[in-house]
Amino acid sequence: MENIAILTSGGDAPGMNACIRAVVRTAIHHGLCVYGVQSGYEGLIDDRFRRLGTTDVSNIVQRGGTILHSARSTRFLSTDGRAEAAENLSRRGIEGLVVIGGDGSFRGADHLSREHGIAIVGVPATIDNDIWGTDLTIGFDTAVNTALEAVDKVRDTAAAHDRLFIIEVMGRTAGFIALQVGVAGGAEDILIPETPTNLPAICSLVRRRVAEGRTSNILVVAEGDEAGSAFEIASKIEELADLKSRVTVLGHVQRGGSPTSVDRVLASKLGWGAIDALMDGAWPCFVGEMNSIVTRHPLADAWTNRKELDPMLLNLASILTN
Ligand code: F6P
């Protein structure tokens, strides 16, 4: 293998740039030539490639977003779209591809690899942390810290006004961000899709706490919670118990910003791991980190297995939110 390409796909995550840097520099260290693909699978289909050298990836380890840009491609879902992508790779003599993204991106990668024999290694990057086979995904730690900073600030104003706040965090259908932020931020309740949400019980608890003198209450809600969005929950709580609240939806602020050291180091290790897997001929696969060891898994494991929340943290949350 002489030429490889790299792309970032799906929702961006802080640390993607650190990973691009590690992939490019490790590949060059092994004598490979690297092409960056612009805007994920869209650029693969539209033939938007550029050569990347070590200097092209300097001064990016600390930057959020992705220098390669990202996209969610519907064209890549079709066999025709993937055939065009494969043709563009083959014309340049590119045999290997590193895909940095979430499980949706890995599905596309799996099809491309099986249909056209391209050596593909996936690197899990999403703020949601919902990929099995890695303790953390790239971007999760930064997103959690960004959300936590916001929760701490909201706490100040909640305490000053003796208010109930409902703070919505991202996570798609998973509660990893909400659970981590809720425990770290001392939330009075954490509402996540993985556990049933009992709004009447939450209202009684809020009333009890207020009666006991804990007059600021913060509920951290995962966007995928079955009780609805933070705004819907706020109106249900008002209807049920005549409790007024303020809502803060953190939204895409959680996706941006300079990555934490945890994300930068994880991204660097996994970028190295992706090249290591390519050089070993271990493709198609994705790399992860479990108990500090870089691991390799079949791409399909990312969507056939469901990553569970830490049961210890769940139990702790139920004790500490009392
Ligand atoms: O998967 C990352 C994520 O930020 C989710 O938490 C969120 O549900 C989704 O992407 C938002 O996607 P978009 O940026 O396309 O609105």
GROMACS .gro file of C-alpha atoms and ligand atoms in nm, residues 11-12 72 126-128 130 170-173 177 223 252 255, ligand 1:
model
   31
   11GLY     CA    1  -2.150   1.534   1.305
   12ASP     CA    2  -1.817   1.697   1.381
   72ARG     CA    3  -2.397   1.360   0.614
  126THR     CA    4  -1.894   1.161   1.806
  127ILE     CA    5  -1.984   1.368   2.108
  128ASP     CA    6  -2.259   1.113   2.185
  130ASP     CA    7  -2.268   0.582   2.173
  170MET     CA    8  -2.731   1.644   2.311
  171GLY     CA    9  -2.673   1.271   2.275
  172ARG     CA   10  -2.920   1.169   2.005
  173THR     CA   11  -3.085   0.849   2.141
  177ILE     CA   12  -2.363   1.312   2.796
  223GLU     CA   13  -3.246   1.528   2.399
  252HIS     CA   14  -2.446   2.279   1.902
  255ARG     CA   15  -1.993   2.025   1.936
  323F6P     O1   16  -2.433   1.289   1.675
  323F6P     C1   17  -2.391   1.413   1.723
  323F6P     C2   18  -2.509   1.507   1.736
  323F6P     O2   19  -2.460   1.631   1.781
  323F6P     C3   20  -2.623   1.457   1.823
  323F6P     O3   21  -2.596   1.473   1.961
  323F6P     C4   22  -2.737   1.541   1.774
  323F6P     O4   23  -2.860   1.476   1.796
  323F6P     C5   24  -2.708   1.553   1.627
  323F6P     O5   25  -2.569   1.527   1.610
  323F6P     C6   26  -2.740   1.686   1.565
  323F6P     O6   27  -2.715   1.676   1.429
  323F6P     P1   28  -2.710   1.801   1.329
  323F6P     O7   29  -2.585   1.876   1.357
  323F6P     O8   30  -2.714   1.738   1.195
  323F6P     O9   31  -2.832   1.883   1.361
   0.00000   0.00000   0.00000
